[in-house]
C-alpha atoms as a printed R data frame, in Angstrom:
    type eleno elety resid chain resno        x      y      z
1   ATOM     1    CA   MET     A     1  -91.509 58.709 51.582
2   ATOM     2    CA   LEU     A     2  -88.613 59.041 49.103
3   ATOM     3    CA   GLY     A     3  -91.108 58.820 46.210
4   ATOM     4    CA   LEU     A     4  -93.187 61.676 47.671
5   ATOM     5    CA   ILE     A     5  -90.102 63.885 48.107
6   ATOM     6    CA   SER     A     6  -88.984 63.109 44.537
7   ATOM     7    CA   HIS     A     7  -92.474 63.960 43.230
8   ATOM     8    CA   LEU     A     8  -92.490 67.297 45.098
9   ATOM     9    CA   VAL     A     9  -89.034 68.249 43.767
10  ATOM    10    CA   VAL     A    10  -90.031 67.489 40.158
11  ATOM    11    CA   ALA     A    11  -93.404 69.240 40.573
12  ATOM    12    CA   SER     A    12  -91.674 72.390 41.845
13  ATOM    13    CA   ALA     A    13  -89.625 72.558 38.636
14  ATOM    14    CA   LEU     A    14  -92.658 72.463 36.319
15  ATOM    15    CA   SER     A    15  -93.324 75.279 33.898
16  ATOM    16    CA   THR     A    16  -96.890 76.469 34.275
17  ATOM    17    CA   GLY     A    17  -99.367 78.870 32.755
18  ATOM    18    CA   GLY     A    18  -98.719 82.488 33.708
19  ATOM    19    CA   ASP     A    19  -94.981 81.804 34.049
20  ATOM    20    CA   HIS     A    20  -92.830 84.752 32.876
21  ATOM    21    CA   THR     A    21  -89.374 83.886 31.546
22  ATOM    22    CA   VAL     A    22  -86.498 86.171 30.572
23  ATOM    23    CA   SER     A    23  -83.654 84.524 28.654
24  ATOM    24    CA   LEU     A    24  -80.191 85.753 27.781
25  ATOM    25    CA   SER     A    25  -78.234 83.789 25.214
26  ATOM    26    CA   GLY     A    26  -74.968 83.843 23.387
27  ATOM    27    CA   HIS     A    27  -74.921 82.269 19.949
28  ATOM    28    CA   TYR     A    28  -72.859 81.127 17.013
29  ATOM    29    CA   ALA     A    29  -74.194 82.680 13.790
30  ATOM    30    CA   SER     A    30  -73.814 81.476 10.214
31  ATOM    31    CA   ILE     A    31  -74.653 84.472  8.007
32  ATOM    32    CA   GLU     A    32  -72.739 84.243  4.722
33  ATOM    33    CA   SER     A    33  -69.708 83.587  7.003
34  ATOM    34    CA   HIS     A    34  -69.241 82.729 10.691
35  ATOM    35    CA   GLY     A    35  -69.565 84.910 13.775
36  ATOM    36    CA   GLY     A    36  -71.441 85.325 17.027
37  ATOM    37    CA   GLY     A    37  -73.977 87.366 18.884
38  ATOM    38    CA   VAL     A    38  -76.369 87.773 21.796
39  ATOM    39    CA   ALA     A    39  -80.145 87.611 22.228
40  ATOM    40    CA   LEU     A    40  -82.730 88.591 24.816
41  ATOM    41    CA   ARG     A    41  -86.056 86.709 24.883
42  ATOM    42    CA   TYR     A    42  -89.255 87.158 26.917
43  ATOM    43    CA   THR     A    43  -91.744 84.299 27.169
44  ATOM    44    CA   LEU     A    44  -95.197 84.253 28.774
45  ATOM    45    CA   GLY     A    45  -96.600 80.818 29.634
46  ATOM    46    CA   LEU     A    46 -100.179 80.537 28.385
47  ATOM    47    CA   ASP     A    47 -100.502 77.056 29.927
48  ATOM    48    CA   ASP     A    48  -98.121 74.165 30.704
49  ATOM    49    CA   PHE     A    49  -97.134 73.780 27.041
50  ATOM    50    CA   TRP     A    50  -98.073 76.861 24.934
51  ATOM    51    CA   ASN     A    51  -96.130 80.106 25.344
52  ATOM    52    CA   PHE     A    52  -96.125 83.551 23.733
53  ATOM    53    CA   THR     A    53  -92.549 84.604 22.956
54  ATOM    54    CA   THR     A    54  -90.752 87.671 21.667
55  ATOM    55    CA   ASP     A    55  -87.056 88.321 21.251
56  ATOM    56    CA   VAL     A    56  -84.428 90.663 19.928
57  ATOM    57    CA   ALA     A    57  -80.982 89.506 18.785
58  ATOM    58    CA   TRP     A    58  -77.758 90.943 17.395
59  ATOM    59    CA   SER     A    59  -75.216 88.993 15.369
60  ATOM    60    CA   GLY     A    60  -71.907 90.148 13.964
61  ATOM    61    CA   VAL     A    61  -69.887 88.339 11.309
62  ATOM    62    CA   PRO     A    62  -66.935 89.395  9.165
63  ATOM    63    CA   GLY     A    63  -67.836 89.769  5.493
64  ATOM    64    CA   ALA     A    64  -66.724 87.190  2.959
65  ATOM    65    CA   ALA     A    65  -65.014 89.686  0.622
66  ATOM    66    CA   ALA     A    66  -62.503 92.419  1.418
67  ATOM    67    CA   LEU     A    67  -63.317 96.073  0.766
68  ATOM    68    CA   GLU     A    68  -61.671 97.442 -2.362
69  ATOM    69    CA   GLY     A    69  -58.234 98.853 -1.661
70  ATOM    70    CA   THR     A    70  -57.972 97.452  1.899
71  ATOM    71    CA   ASP     A    71  -57.054 94.177  3.530
72  ATOM    72    CA   GLU     A    72  -60.005 94.352  5.921
73  ATOM    73    CA   ALA     A    73  -63.155 92.289  5.456
74  ATOM    74    CA   PRO     A    74  -66.360 94.303  5.935
75  ATOM    75    CA   MET     A    75  -68.230 93.561  9.153
76  ATOM    76    CA   GLN     A    76  -71.884 92.586  8.851
77  ATOM    77    CA   HIS     A    77  -74.257 93.378 11.732
78  ATOM    78    CA   VAL     A    78  -77.663 91.683 11.762
79  ATOM    79    CA   LEU     A    79  -80.454 92.757 14.115
80  ATOM    80    CA   THR     A    80  -83.592 90.615 14.383
81  ATOM    81    CA   GLY     A    81  -86.820 90.948 16.320
82  ATOM    82    CA   SER     A    82  -89.528 88.295 16.480
83  ATOM    83    CA   VAL     A    83  -92.971 87.533 17.904
84  ATOM    84    CA   GLY     A    84  -94.317 83.996 18.007
85  ATOM    85    CA   ILE     A    85  -95.237 80.796 19.783
86  ATOM    86    CA   LEU     A    86  -92.974 78.499 21.804
87  ATOM    87    CA   TYR     A    87  -94.321 74.994 22.512
88  ATOM    88    CA   HIS     A    88  -92.918 72.821 25.330
89  ATOM    89    CA   LEU     A    89  -92.930 69.148 24.383
90  ATOM    90    CA   ASP     A    90  -92.667 68.270 28.075
91  ATOM    91    CA   ALA     A    91  -92.941 70.371 31.223
92  ATOM    92    CA   PHE     A    92  -90.701 68.550 33.691
93  ATOM    93    CA   GLU     A    93  -87.018 68.861 34.569
94  ATOM    94    CA   TRP     A    94  -85.774 68.477 30.942
95  ATOM    95    CA   VAL     A    95  -87.927 70.703 28.746
96  ATOM    96    CA   PRO     A    96  -87.616 70.221 24.967
97  ATOM    97    CA   TYR     A    97  -89.302 72.990 22.974
98  ATOM    98    CA   LEU     A    98  -90.187 74.144 19.448
99  ATOM    99    CA   VAL     A    99  -90.369 77.767 18.265
100 ATOM   100    CA   PHE     A   100  -92.369 79.328 15.425
101 ATOM   101    CA   ALA     A   101  -92.232 83.116 15.062
102 ATOM   102    CA   PHE     A   102  -92.617 85.942 12.585
103 ATOM   103    CA   GLU     A   103  -89.399 87.903 12.332
104 ATOM   104    CA   GLY     A   104  -88.134 91.236 11.080
105 ATOM   105    CA   THR     A   105  -84.471 91.409 10.084
106 ATOM   106    CA   GLY     A   106  -82.199 94.349  9.417
107 ATOM   107    CA   ALA     A   107  -78.624 93.946  8.220
108 ATOM   108    CA   LEU     A   108  -75.915 96.566  7.986
109 ATOM   109    CA   ARG     A   109  -72.726 95.725  6.176
110 ATOM   110    CA   THR     A   110  -69.894 98.229  6.420
111 ATOM   111    CA   GLY     A   111  -69.284 99.730  2.999
112 ATOM   112    CA   GLU     A   112  -72.632 98.594  1.521
113 ATOM   113    CA   ALA     A   113  -76.299 99.558  1.727
114 ATOM   114    CA   ASP     A   114  -78.501 98.332  4.561
115 ATOM   115    CA   ARG     A   115  -80.631 95.253  3.868
116 ATOM   116    CA   GLU     A   116  -84.018 94.504  5.423
117 ATOM   117    CA   GLY     A   117  -86.490 91.647  5.398
118 ATOM   118    CA   LEU     A   118  -89.465 89.924  6.942
119 ATOM   119    CA   GLY     A   119  -89.686 86.206  7.472
120 ATOM   120    CA   LEU     A   120  -89.968 83.298  9.842
121 ATOM   121    CA   GLN     A   121  -87.979 81.958 12.759
122 ATOM   122    CA   LEU     A   122  -88.139 78.170 13.175
123 ATOM   123    CA   GLY     A   123  -86.231 76.140 15.717
124 ATOM   124    CA   GLY     A   124  -86.084 74.347 18.976
125 ATOM   125    CA   GLY     A   125  -83.931 73.183 21.795
126 ATOM   126    CA   ILE     A   126  -83.859 71.734 25.260
127 ATOM   127    CA   ASP     A   127  -83.692 73.423 28.659
128 ATOM   128    CA   TYR     A   128  -82.671 71.876 31.966
129 ATOM   129    CA   ARG     A   129  -84.942 73.316 34.652
130 ATOM   130    CA   GLY     A   130  -82.888 72.827 37.793
131 ATOM   131    CA   GLY     A   131  -85.266 74.801 39.999
132 ATOM   132    CA   PRO     A   132  -88.474 76.780 39.910
133 ATOM   133    CA   ARG     A   133  -86.697 80.097 39.208
134 ATOM   134    CA   TRP     A   134  -83.931 79.193 36.721
135 ATOM   135    CA   SER     A   135  -82.980 76.962 33.820
136 ATOM   136    CA   VAL     A   136  -80.215 76.643 31.224
137 ATOM   137    CA   GLY     A   137  -80.426 75.299 27.710
138 ATOM   138    CA   LEU     A   138  -79.151 74.742 24.180
139 ATOM   139    CA   GLY     A   139  -81.007 75.400 20.954
140 ATOM   140    CA   GLY     A   140  -80.932 76.304 17.298
141 ATOM   141    CA   LEU     A   141  -82.903 78.701 15.111
142 ATOM   142    CA   TRP     A   142  -83.318 79.047 11.359
143 ATOM   143    CA   HIS     A   143  -84.085 82.637 10.343
144 ATOM   144    CA   ARG     A   144  -85.735 82.457  6.895
145 ATOM   145    CA   VAL     A   145  -86.231 85.765  5.099
146 ATOM   146    CA   ILE     A   146  -89.260 85.576  2.791
147 ATOM   147    CA   TRP     A   147  -89.595 89.217  1.747
148 ATOM   148    CA   GLY     A   148  -86.634 91.558  1.335
149 ATOM   149    CA   ASP     A   149  -82.921 91.199  0.810
150 ATOM   150    CA   ALA     A   150  -81.690 90.574  4.375
151 ATOM   151    CA   PRO     A   151  -79.707 87.343  4.748
152 ATOM   152    CA   THR     A   152  -81.321 84.050  5.695
153 ATOM   153    CA   HIS     A   153  -79.189 82.600  8.488
154 ATOM   154    CA   THR     A   154  -78.835 80.041 11.277
155 ATOM   155    CA   THR     A   155  -77.950 80.514 14.947
156 ATOM   156    CA   TRP     A   156  -76.919 77.907 17.567
157 ATOM   157    CA   LEU     A   157  -77.341 79.151 21.117
158 ATOM   158    CA   ALA     A   158  -76.650 78.539 24.795
159 ATOM   159    CA   ARG     A   159  -79.019 80.344 27.142
160 ATOM   160    CA   VAL     A   160  -79.771 81.143 30.776
161 ATOM   161    CA   ASN     A   161  -83.426 81.569 31.776
162 ATOM   162    CA   LEU     A   162  -84.958 83.282 34.805
163 ATOM   163    CA   HIS     A   163  -88.576 82.355 35.655
164 ATOM   164    CA   PHE     A   164  -90.897 84.481 37.769
């Protein structure tokens, strides 16, 4: 009987096709210096493992050099948007995942011209799915700019997910 109850609890936590997920994350960002930011992600489960994903993120970091004539370092704001595929390596209580996405990046640095770019977002992480409607997780993303002059950067994130 205990085995049946355990099986039902684990089965109720499975991610399945047609699952919609909205994630909110805070992250540490390494973009020519160190800072932080937030991101909002939407994921649609295509089946138990493959997912369509899109996100938008903002990061802010102080610039590495001070503006001429002031003691203040220029602030750099980086906005990214991506569309891609998220693959679950497992679909049970602990859900490791990989992400591959195409990404657009825009960077504004106070006192300098805006910078833009297109590239890739590669990364992964692990989520703990404590119930059928929520999960929490940790992950990392590498944002590689291939075309343009926006900065290539890395983010390490903690996220909360709502499933419906």
